[in-house]
Amino acid sequence: MSFENLNLDERLLEAVDACGFTKPTPIQEQAIPVILEGGDLMGSAQTGTGKTAAFVLPILHQIINREPVNKSIGPRCLVVAPTRELAQQVEKDAVDYSKFIKFTQGSVVGGVSYGPQIQMLKRPVDMLIATPGRLLDHMGQGRIDFSRLEFLVLDEADRMLDMGFIGDIRKIVGAVPEKRQTLLFSATLEGPILRMAQSFLKEPESISLTTNTKNHEQIEQRIHWADNVSHKHDLLKHYVAEEEMSQAVIFTSTKRGADELVNQLNKRGQKAAVLHGDLRQSARKKTMDDMHHGKIKLLVATDIAARGLDFKNISHVINFDLPNTAEDYIHRVGRTGRASATGTAISLVCRKDWDYLVSIERLTGKKLKRDNIEGLEAISKEPKNRSTLGNAGRSWKPSRRGSIKRRRR
Ligand code: AMP
């Protein structure tokens, strides 16, 4: 299958070519024809699978090939995304894919000043990309006219539910025309997401690509058992020094943990930058730009901040802490191995992470490979089964103090 088979406008094919894409990804192959036919769609595919082009390209095609329903200046397409990083990534992709057509896009996201957004909303915009809170602020002030809206995209809907945006989404969906094409993307299409899709979409076609994305076949996934945080630091130092690493994202579960880890790494001479939700937008943007330009090798991030991160050169994802949902693990791992590149994901797992490891292995359906680095072996042993865990290791200490001096812990 080639892009030419997808019946997209020539100018979009040129843009795709300029991006260097030679053939559509599986989600693009499946989603583009459905969207071009005008049907609603729910797709279980994550960031990293070419999902953005899968919806932006057919929407652009329809927008340039039909007249708007009226002459108002409001958006013809609204994309709602959970985080500003993801929204900005979608906007950047829309710019890339629309470079040979007459098309305008803009974003309204939190954490930045209102002024430029208010100015942007006074001009005609074809595609508006927004995070829910800021969008509702502008809507509340009567700044957005949805009367000519034809497309609504709910991107990473599962994450929006997790972040408690369901009420906001309902308000947004209630404010846009009933006659529209609605597309919903989510890592999973089960439970509450399915109910959400049923209430917002009309007879949607469902595309599921979870088996591929769940397994991340192109990404080598390993774990190393760790005794405690200090052991994790030693292991991390080793991996950063010994692995063939172009750029790595290192995940921690808390913002404080991320700050502490960056300090530790910098103290050890392994220069790192941090990305989390407490940083000012300008600082986050600078870090993102530095990552894009390869000025940073190690980025320490929390899950929320990492949502939508799309750096082509990430060879490694390291989980300093495991995330507390298996879906987040899959999402983190997908930061490497972008498009069809290969990558490596290494998780440092100690007793407090063990429950999470069990659920990750259950969801992905495979046992992750165990590393054992000579001289840095754990003193403690990984539990054999769930029942041995009990109280998730709070105040746990290694039962046997090792006499191995080389591990300064
Ligand atoms: P996404 O899932 O939209 O975040 O896309 C993941 C990455 O894949 C982005 O860097 C895109 O630029 C890239 N990409 C999208 N479509 C293709 C394609 N057909 N071939 C190669 N790379 C692609």
CSV table of C-alpha atoms and ligand atoms in Angstrom, one decimal:
chain,number,residue,atom,x,y,z
A,1,MET,CA,0.0,0.0,0.0
A,2,SER,CA,1.3,3.5,-0.9
A,3,PHE,CA,0.0,6.9,0.0
A,4,GLU,CA,-1.1,7.3,-3.7
A,5,ASN,CA,-3.6,4.5,-3.1
A,6,LEU,CA,-5.4,6.5,-0.4
A,7,ASN,CA,-7.0,9.1,-2.8
A,8,LEU,CA,-5.6,12.1,-1.0
A,9,ASP,CA,-5.1,15.5,-2.7
A,10,GLU,CA,-1.9,15.8,-4.7
A,11,ARG,CA,-0.7,18.7,-2.5
A,12,LEU,CA,-1.1,16.6,0.6
A,13,LEU,CA,0.9,13.8,-1.1
A,14,GLU,CA,3.6,16.3,-1.8
A,15,ALA,CA,3.7,17.4,1.9
A,16,VAL,CA,3.9,13.7,3.0
A,17,ASP,CA,6.7,13.2,0.6
A,18,ALA,CA,8.5,16.3,2.0
A,19,CYS,CA,8.2,14.8,5.4
A,20,GLY,CA,10.1,11.8,4.1
A,21,PHE,CA,7.2,9.3,4.6
A,22,THR,CA,7.5,6.6,2.1
A,23,LYS,CA,4.4,4.5,2.9
A,24,PRO,CA,1.4,4.8,5.3
A,25,THR,CA,1.6,3.2,8.7
A,26,PRO,CA,-1.1,0.6,9.6
A,27,ILE,CA,-3.4,3.1,11.3
A,28,GLN,CA,-3.1,5.4,8.4
A,29,GLU,CA,-4.0,2.6,5.9
A,30,GLN,CA,-7.0,1.8,8.0
A,31,ALA,CA,-8.2,5.2,9.2
A,32,ILE,CA,-7.7,7.4,6.2
A,33,PRO,CA,-10.3,5.7,3.9
A,34,VAL,CA,-12.9,5.6,6.7
A,35,ILE,CA,-12.4,9.3,7.5
A,36,LEU,CA,-12.5,10.3,3.8
A,37,GLU,CA,-15.9,8.6,3.5
A,38,GLY,CA,-17.2,10.8,6.3
A,39,GLY,CA,-17.8,8.2,9.0
A,40,ASP,CA,-17.2,8.6,12.7
A,41,LEU,CA,-14.2,6.6,13.9
A,42,MET,CA,-12.8,5.3,17.2
A,43,GLY,CA,-9.3,4.1,17.0
A,44,SER,CA,-7.2,2.4,19.6
A,45,ALA,CA,-3.8,3.6,18.6
A,46,GLN,CA,-1.2,5.5,20.5
A,47,THR,CA,1.1,8.3,19.8
A,48,GLY,CA,4.0,6.9,17.9
A,49,THR,CA,2.0,5.0,15.4
A,50,GLY,CA,1.4,7.8,12.9
A,51,LYS,CA,-2.0,8.5,14.4
A,52,THR,CA,-1.8,12.3,13.9
A,53,ALA,CA,-1.3,12.1,10.2
A,54,ALA,CA,-4.0,9.4,10.1
A,55,PHE,CA,-6.6,12.0,11.1
A,56,VAL,CA,-5.0,15.3,10.0
A,57,LEU,CA,-4.5,14.3,6.3
A,58,PRO,CA,-8.1,13.2,5.5
A,59,ILE,CA,-9.5,16.2,7.4
A,60,LEU,CA,-7.3,18.5,5.4
A,61,HIS,CA,-8.4,16.7,2.2
A,62,GLN,CA,-12.0,17.3,3.0
A,63,ILE,CA,-11.5,20.9,4.1
A,64,ILE,CA,-9.8,21.9,0.9
A,65,ASN,CA,-12.3,20.1,-1.3
A,66,ARG,CA,-15.5,21.5,0.0
A,67,GLU,CA,-16.9,24.9,0.9
A,68,PRO,CA,-17.4,25.8,4.5
A,69,VAL,CA,-21.1,25.7,5.6
A,70,ASN,CA,-21.1,29.4,6.3
A,71,LYS,CA,-18.8,32.5,6.1
A,72,SER,CA,-18.0,32.8,9.9
A,73,ILE,CA,-14.4,32.8,11.1
A,74,GLY,CA,-14.7,29.9,13.6
A,75,PRO,CA,-12.9,26.6,13.3
A,76,ARG,CA,-14.0,24.0,10.8
A,77,CYS,CA,-12.1,21.4,12.8
A,78,LEU,CA,-11.6,21.2,16.6
A,79,VAL,CA,-9.0,18.8,18.0
A,80,VAL,CA,-9.1,18.4,21.8
A,81,ALA,CA,-6.0,17.0,23.4
A,82,PRO,CA,-5.1,16.3,27.1
A,83,THR,CA,-1.8,18.3,27.3
A,84,ARG,CA,-0.3,21.3,25.8
A,85,GLU,CA,2.7,19.3,24.5
A,86,LEU,CA,0.4,17.0,22.6
A,87,ALA,CA,-1.7,19.9,21.3
A,88,GLN,CA,1.4,21.7,20.1
A,89,GLN,CA,2.7,18.6,18.5
A,90,VAL,CA,-0.6,18.2,16.6
A,91,GLU,CA,-0.4,21.8,15.5
A,92,LYS,CA,3.2,21.3,14.3
A,93,ASP,CA,2.1,18.3,12.3
A,94,ALA,CA,-0.8,20.2,10.8
A,95,VAL,CA,1.6,22.9,9.7
A,96,ASP,CA,3.8,20.3,8.0
A,97,TYR,CA,1.0,18.5,6.2
A,98,SER,CA,-0.7,21.7,5.0
A,99,LYS,CA,2.4,23.4,3.7
A,100,PHE,CA,1.2,23.3,0.0
A,101,ILE,CA,-2.4,24.3,0.6
A,102,LYS,CA,-4.2,27.4,1.9
A,103,PHE,CA,-5.0,26.5,5.5
A,104,THR,CA,-4.7,28.1,8.9
A,105,GLN,CA,-4.4,26.4,12.3
A,106,GLY,CA,-4.0,27.7,15.8
A,107,SER,CA,-3.8,26.3,19.3
A,108,VAL,CA,-5.3,27.4,22.6
A,109,VAL,CA,-3.5,25.7,25.5
A,110,GLY,CA,-3.1,26.5,29.2
A,111,GLY,CA,0.1,27.8,30.8
A,112,VAL,CA,0.7,30.6,28.3
A,113,SER,CA,-0.7,34.1,28.1
A,114,TYR,CA,-4.2,34.8,26.7
A,115,GLY,CA,-3.3,37.8,24.5
A,116,PRO,CA,-1.9,36.0,21.4
A,117,GLN,CA,-4.7,33.4,21.6
A,118,ILE,CA,-7.4,36.1,21.7
A,119,GLN,CA,-5.8,37.8,18.7
A,120,MET,CA,-5.6,34.5,16.8
A,121,LEU,CA,-9.3,33.8,17.6
A,122,LYS,CA,-10.2,37.1,16.0
A,123,ARG,CA,-9.0,35.8,12.6
A,124,PRO,CA,-10.4,32.9,10.5
A,125,VAL,CA,-9.0,29.6,11.6
A,126,ASP,CA,-9.5,26.2,9.9
A,127,MET,CA,-8.2,23.9,12.6
A,128,LEU,CA,-8.2,24.8,16.3
A,129,ILE,CA,-6.2,22.5,18.6
A,130,ALA,CA,-7.0,22.9,22.3
A,131,THR,CA,-6.6,21.6,25.8
A,132,PRO,CA,-10.0,21.4,27.5
A,133,GLY,CA,-9.6,24.0,30.3
A,134,ARG,CA,-8.3,26.9,28.2
A,135,LEU,CA,-10.7,26.1,25.4
A,136,LEU,CA,-13.7,26.4,27.9
A,137,ASP,CA,-12.2,29.7,29.2
A,138,HIS,CA,-12.3,31.2,25.7
A,139,MET,CA,-15.7,29.6,25.0
A,140,GLY,CA,-17.0,31.2,28.2
A,141,GLN,CA,-15.9,34.6,27.0
A,142,GLY,CA,-17.8,34.0,23.7
A,143,ARG,CA,-14.6,34.1,21.7
A,144,ILE,CA,-15.2,31.0,19.6
A,145,ASP,CA,-17.9,30.5,17.0
A,146,PHE,CA,-18.5,26.8,16.3
A,147,SER,CA,-21.3,27.4,13.7
A,148,ARG,CA,-19.2,26.1,10.8
A,149,LEU,CA,-17.5,23.3,12.7
A,150,GLU,CA,-17.5,20.0,10.6
A,151,PHE,CA,-14.9,17.9,12.5
A,152,LEU,CA,-14.3,17.1,16.1
A,153,VAL,CA,-11.3,15.0,17.2
A,154,LEU,CA,-10.9,13.8,20.7
A,155,ASP,CA,-7.2,12.8,20.9
A,156,GLU,CA,-5.9,10.5,23.7
A,157,ALA,CA,-9.4,10.3,25.1
A,158,ASP,CA,-8.3,7.8,27.8
A,159,ARG,CA,-5.8,10.3,29.2
A,160,MET,CA,-8.4,13.0,29.2
A,161,LEU,CA,-10.7,10.7,31.3
A,162,ASP,CA,-7.8,9.9,33.6
A,163,MET,CA,-7.1,13.6,34.1
A,164,GLY,CA,-10.7,14.2,35.1
A,165,PHE,CA,-11.7,16.1,32.0
A,166,ILE,CA,-14.9,14.2,31.3
A,167,GLY,CA,-17.2,17.1,32.4
A,168,ASP,CA,-15.2,19.6,30.3
A,169,ILE,CA,-15.5,17.3,27.3
A,170,ARG,CA,-19.2,17.0,27.7
A,171,LYS,CA,-19.5,20.8,27.7
A,172,ILE,CA,-17.3,21.1,24.6
A,173,VAL,CA,-19.2,18.4,22.7
A,174,GLY,CA,-22.5,20.0,23.8
A,175,ALA,CA,-21.4,23.3,22.3
A,176,VAL,CA,-20.5,22.1,18.8
A,177,PRO,CA,-22.9,21.3,16.0
A,178,GLU,CA,-24.6,17.9,16.1
A,179,LYS,CA,-24.0,17.4,12.4
A,180,ARG,CA,-20.3,16.8,12.4
A,181,GLN,CA,-17.8,14.0,11.9
A,182,THR,CA,-16.3,12.8,15.2
A,183,LEU,CA,-13.1,10.9,15.6
A,184,LEU,CA,-11.9,9.5,18.9
A,185,PHE,CA,-8.4,8.1,19.6
A,186,SER,CA,-7.4,6.3,22.8
A,187,ALA,CA,-4.9,3.7,23.9
A,188,THR,CA,-7.7,1.4,24.9
A,189,LEU,CA,-11.3,1.3,23.8
A,190,GLU,CA,-12.8,-0.4,26.9
A,191,GLY,CA,-15.1,0.5,29.8
A,192,PRO,CA,-15.5,4.2,30.3
A,193,ILE,CA,-13.9,5.1,26.9
A,194,LEU,CA,-16.4,2.9,25.1
A,195,ARG,CA,-19.2,4.6,26.9
A,196,MET,CA,-17.8,8.0,26.1
A,197,ALA,CA,-17.5,7.0,22.4
A,198,GLN,CA,-21.1,5.6,22.4
A,199,SER,CA,-22.5,8.9,23.7
A,200,PHE,CA,-20.4,11.3,21.4
A,201,LEU,CA,-20.0,9.3,18.2
A,202,LYS,CA,-22.6,8.1,15.6
A,203,GLU,CA,-22.3,4.5,14.5
A,204,PRO,CA,-18.5,4.7,14.6
A,205,GLU,CA,-16.2,2.4,12.8
A,206,SER,CA,-13.8,0.9,15.2
A,207,ILE,CA,-10.1,0.3,14.4
A,208,SER,CA,-8.0,-1.5,16.9
A,209,LEU,CA,-4.2,-1.7,16.6
A,210,THR,CA,-3.5,-2.4,20.3
A,211,THR,CA,-1.8,-5.7,19.8
A,212,ASN,CA,1.0,-4.2,17.9
A,213,THR,CA,1.3,-1.1,20.1
A,214,LYS,CA,1.0,-3.1,23.3
A,215,ASN,CA,3.9,-5.3,22.4
A,216,HIS,CA,6.1,-2.7,20.9
A,217,GLU,CA,7.8,-5.5,19.0
A,218,GLN,CA,10.5,-3.2,17.6
A,219,ILE,CA,11.6,-2.1,21.1
A,220,GLU,CA,13.8,-4.3,23.2
A,221,GLN,CA,12.4,-4.2,26.7
A,222,ARG,CA,14.4,-5.3,29.8
A,223,ILE,CA,14.3,-4.8,33.5
A,224,HIS,CA,16.9,-4.8,36.2
A,225,TRP,CA,16.0,-5.7,39.8
A,226,ALA,CA,17.1,-3.1,42.3
A,227,ASP,CA,17.4,-3.2,46.0
A,228,ASN,CA,16.6,0.4,46.7
A,229,VAL,CA,16.8,3.9,45.2
A,230,SER,CA,20.5,4.2,45.7
A,231,HIS,CA,21.0,0.9,43.8
A,232,LYS,CA,18.8,2.4,41.0
A,233,HIS,CA,21.2,5.4,40.8
A,234,ASP,CA,24.2,3.1,40.4
A,235,LEU,CA,22.3,1.0,37.7
A,236,LEU,CA,21.3,4.2,35.9
A,237,LYS,CA,24.8,5.5,35.9
A,238,HIS,CA,26.0,2.2,34.4
A,239,TYR,CA,23.3,2.1,31.7
A,240,VAL,CA,24.0,5.7,30.7
A,241,ALA,CA,27.7,5.0,30.4
A,242,GLU,CA,27.5,1.6,28.8
A,243,GLU,CA,24.5,1.6,26.5
A,244,GLU,CA,24.8,3.0,23.0
A,245,MET,CA,22.5,5.9,23.7
A,246,SER,CA,21.7,8.8,21.4
A,247,GLN,CA,19.1,10.4,23.6
A,248,ALA,CA,17.1,9.0,26.5
A,249,VAL,CA,14.0,9.9,28.4
A,250,ILE,CA,14.2,8.8,32.0
A,251,PHE,CA,10.8,8.6,33.8
A,252,THR,CA,10.1,9.2,37.4
A,253,SER,CA,6.8,9.0,39.1
A,254,THR,CA,6.9,12.4,40.8
A,255,LYS,CA,8.0,15.9,40.0
A,256,ARG,CA,10.1,16.0,43.1
A,257,GLY,CA,11.7,12.7,42.1
A,258,ALA,CA,12.4,14.1,38.7
A,259,ASP,CA,14.2,17.2,40.2
A,260,GLU,CA,16.2,15.0,42.6
A,261,LEU,CA,17.2,12.7,39.8
A,262,VAL,CA,18.4,15.5,37.6
A,263,ASN,CA,20.5,16.9,40.5
A,264,GLN,CA,22.0,13.5,41.1
A,265,LEU,CA,22.8,13.0,37.4
A,266,ASN,CA,24.4,16.4,37.1
A,267,LYS,CA,26.4,15.8,40.2
A,268,ARG,CA,27.7,12.6,38.6
A,269,GLY,CA,28.7,14.5,35.5
A,270,GLN,CA,25.9,13.0,33.4
A,271,LYS,CA,24.2,16.2,32.2
A,272,ALA,CA,20.5,16.0,32.2
A,273,ALA,CA,17.4,18.3,31.8
A,274,VAL,CA,14.0,18.0,33.5
A,275,LEU,CA,10.5,18.3,32.2
A,276,HIS,CA,7.5,18.3,34.4
A,277,GLY,CA,4.3,20.2,34.9
A,278,ASP,CA,5.5,22.7,37.5
A,279,LEU,CA,7.9,24.3,35.1
A,280,ARG,CA,7.0,27.5,33.3
A,281,GLN,CA,5.9,27.0,29.7
A,282,SER,CA,8.9,28.9,28.4
A,283,ALA,CA,11.3,26.6,30.3
A,284,ARG,CA,9.4,23.5,29.0
A,285,LYS,CA,9.6,24.9,25.5
A,286,LYS,CA,13.3,25.5,25.7
A,287,THR,CA,13.9,22.0,26.9
A,288,MET,CA,11.7,20.5,24.1
A,289,ASP,CA,13.7,22.6,21.5
A,290,ASP,CA,17.0,21.5,23.0
A,291,MET,CA,15.9,17.9,22.8
A,292,HIS,CA,14.8,18.4,19.2
A,293,HIS,CA,18.2,19.9,18.3
A,294,GLY,CA,20.1,17.2,20.1
A,295,LYS,CA,21.6,19.5,22.7
A,296,ILE,CA,20.3,17.4,25.5
A,297,LYS,CA,21.1,13.7,25.8
A,298,LEU,CA,19.2,12.8,29.0
A,299,LEU,CA,15.7,14.1,29.7
A,300,VAL,CA,14.1,13.3,33.1
A,301,ALA,CA,10.3,13.6,32.8
A,302,THR,CA,7.1,12.7,34.5
A,303,ASP,CA,4.2,11.0,32.7
A,304,ILE,CA,2.0,14.1,32.2
A,305,ALA,CA,4.8,16.2,30.8
A,306,ALA,CA,5.9,13.4,28.5
A,307,ARG,CA,2.5,13.0,26.9
A,308,GLY,CA,2.8,13.7,23.2
A,309,LEU,CA,6.6,13.9,23.3
A,310,ASP,CA,7.9,13.1,19.8
A,311,PHE,CA,11.6,13.2,19.4
A,312,LYS,CA,12.9,11.1,16.6
A,313,ASN,CA,16.3,10.4,18.1
A,314,ILE,CA,15.4,8.7,21.4
A,315,SER,CA,17.2,5.4,21.5
A,316,HIS,CA,16.3,4.6,25.2
A,317,VAL,CA,13.5,5.0,27.6
A,318,ILE,CA,14.5,4.3,31.2
A,319,ASN,CA,11.9,3.8,33.9
A,320,PHE,CA,13.6,4.9,37.0
A,321,ASP,CA,10.2,4.3,38.7
A,322,LEU,CA,7.6,2.1,37.1
A,323,PRO,CA,4.4,3.9,36.3
A,324,ASN,CA,1.4,2.7,38.3
A,325,THR,CA,-0.7,1.7,35.3
A,326,ALA,CA,0.3,-0.7,32.6
A,327,GLU,CA,-1.1,1.7,29.9
A,328,ASP,CA,1.4,4.3,31.0
A,329,TYR,CA,4.2,1.8,30.7
A,330,ILE,CA,3.2,1.1,27.1
A,331,HIS,CA,2.9,4.8,26.4
A,332,ARG,CA,6.3,5.6,28.0
A,333,VAL,CA,8.0,2.8,26.0
A,334,GLY,CA,6.5,4.3,22.8
A,335,ARG,CA,8.7,7.4,23.3
A,336,THR,CA,11.5,5.4,21.7
A,337,GLY,CA,11.2,3.3,18.5
A,338,ARG,CA,9.3,6.2,16.8
A,339,ALA,CA,7.7,5.3,13.4
A,340,SER,CA,9.6,2.2,12.5
A,341,ALA,CA,12.9,2.8,14.3
A,342,THR,CA,14.1,0.4,16.9
A,343,GLY,CA,14.7,1.3,20.5
A,344,THR,CA,15.4,0.0,24.0
A,345,ALA,CA,13.4,0.4,27.2
A,346,ILE,CA,15.0,-0.5,30.5
A,347,SER,CA,13.0,-0.5,33.8
A,348,LEU,CA,14.6,-0.3,37.2
A,349,VAL,CA,12.3,-2.3,39.4
A,350,CYS,CA,12.4,-2.6,43.2
A,351,ARG,CA,10.0,-4.1,45.6
A,352,LYS,CA,7.7,-1.1,45.7
A,353,ASP,CA,7.4,-1.3,41.8
A,354,TRP,CA,6.8,-5.0,41.7
A,355,ASP,CA,3.0,-4.9,41.7
A,356,TYR,CA,3.2,-2.6,38.7
A,357,LEU,CA,5.5,-5.0,36.9
A,358,VAL,CA,3.1,-7.8,37.4
A,359,SER,CA,0.3,-5.8,35.8
A,360,ILE,CA,2.5,-4.7,32.9
A,361,GLU,CA,3.5,-8.2,32.1
A,362,ARG,CA,-0.2,-9.3,32.4
A,363,LEU,CA,-1.3,-6.6,29.9
A,364,THR,CA,1.5,-7.0,27.4
A,365,GLY,CA,1.2,-10.8,27.8
A,366,LYS,CA,5.0,-11.3,28.0
A,367,LYS,CA,7.7,-11.6,30.6
A,368,LEU,CA,10.2,-8.8,30.2
A,369,LYS,CA,13.8,-9.9,29.9
A,370,ARG,CA,15.8,-9.7,33.2
A,371,ASP,CA,19.2,-8.0,33.1
A,372,ASN,CA,21.9,-8.8,35.6
A,373,ILE,CA,24.9,-6.6,35.5
A,374,GLU,CA,28.0,-8.0,36.9
A,375,GLY,CA,29.1,-6.2,40.0
A,376,LEU,CA,25.7,-4.5,40.3
A,377,GLU,CA,23.6,-7.5,41.1
A,378,ALA,CA,20.8,-7.0,43.5
A,379,ILE,CA,21.1,-8.5,47.0
A,380,SER,CA,17.4,-8.9,47.3
A,381,LYS,CA,15.5,-11.3,45.1
A,382,GLU,CA,12.5,-10.6,42.9
A,383,PRO,CA,9.4,-12.2,44.5
A,384,LYS,CA,8.3,-15.5,42.8
A,385,ASN,CA,4.6,-14.7,42.9
A,386,ARG,CA,2.2,-12.0,43.9
A,387,SER,CA,1.3,-13.4,47.3
A,388,THR,CA,4.8,-13.0,48.5
A,389,LEU,CA,4.6,-9.3,48.2
A,390,GLY,CA,2.1,-8.3,50.9
A,391,ASN,CA,2.4,-4.7,51.8
A,392,ALA,CA,4.2,-3.5,48.6
A,393,GLY,CA,7.5,-3.1,50.5
A,394,ARG,CA,6.9,0.0,52.5
A,395,SER,CA,9.9,0.6,54.9
A,396,TRP,CA,11.5,-2.5,53.5
A,397,LYS,CA,15.2,-3.0,53.7
A,398,PRO,CA,17.4,-5.6,52.2
A,399,SER,CA,17.4,-8.6,54.5
A,400,ARG,CA,21.0,-9.4,53.9
A,401,ARG,CA,23.5,-6.6,53.8
A,402,GLY,CA,26.0,-7.4,51.1
A,403,SER,CA,29.7,-7.3,51.7
A,404,ILE,CA,30.2,-6.2,48.1
A,405,LYS,CA,32.1,-2.9,48.7
A,406,ARG,CA,32.0,-1.8,45.1
A,407,ARG,CA,28.4,-0.9,45.5
A,408,ARG,CA,28.5,2.2,47.6
A,409,ARG,CA,25.1,2.1,49.2
B,1,AMP,P1,2.3,10.1,15.9
B,1,AMP,O1,1.8,8.8,16.2
B,1,AMP,O2,1.3,10.9,15.1
B,1,AMP,O3,2.8,10.8,17.1
B,1,AMP,O4,3.5,9.9,14.9
B,1,AMP,C1,4.8,9.4,15.3
B,1,AMP,C2,5.9,9.7,14.4
B,1,AMP,O5,5.8,9.1,13.1
B,1,AMP,C3,6.0,11.2,14.0
B,1,AMP,O6,7.3,11.6,14.2
B,1,AMP,C4,5.5,11.3,12.6
B,1,AMP,O7,6.2,12.4,11.9
B,1,AMP,C5,6.0,10.0,12.1
B,1,AMP,N1,5.2,9.4,10.9
B,1,AMP,C6,3.9,9.6,10.7
B,1,AMP,N2,3.5,9.0,9.6
B,1,AMP,C7,4.6,8.3,9.1
B,1,AMP,C8,4.8,7.5,8.0
B,1,AMP,N3,3.8,7.1,7.2
B,1,AMP,N4,6.0,7.0,7.8
B,1,AMP,C9,7.0,7.4,8.6
B,1,AMP,N5,6.9,8.2,9.7
B,1,AMP,C10,5.7,8.6,10.0
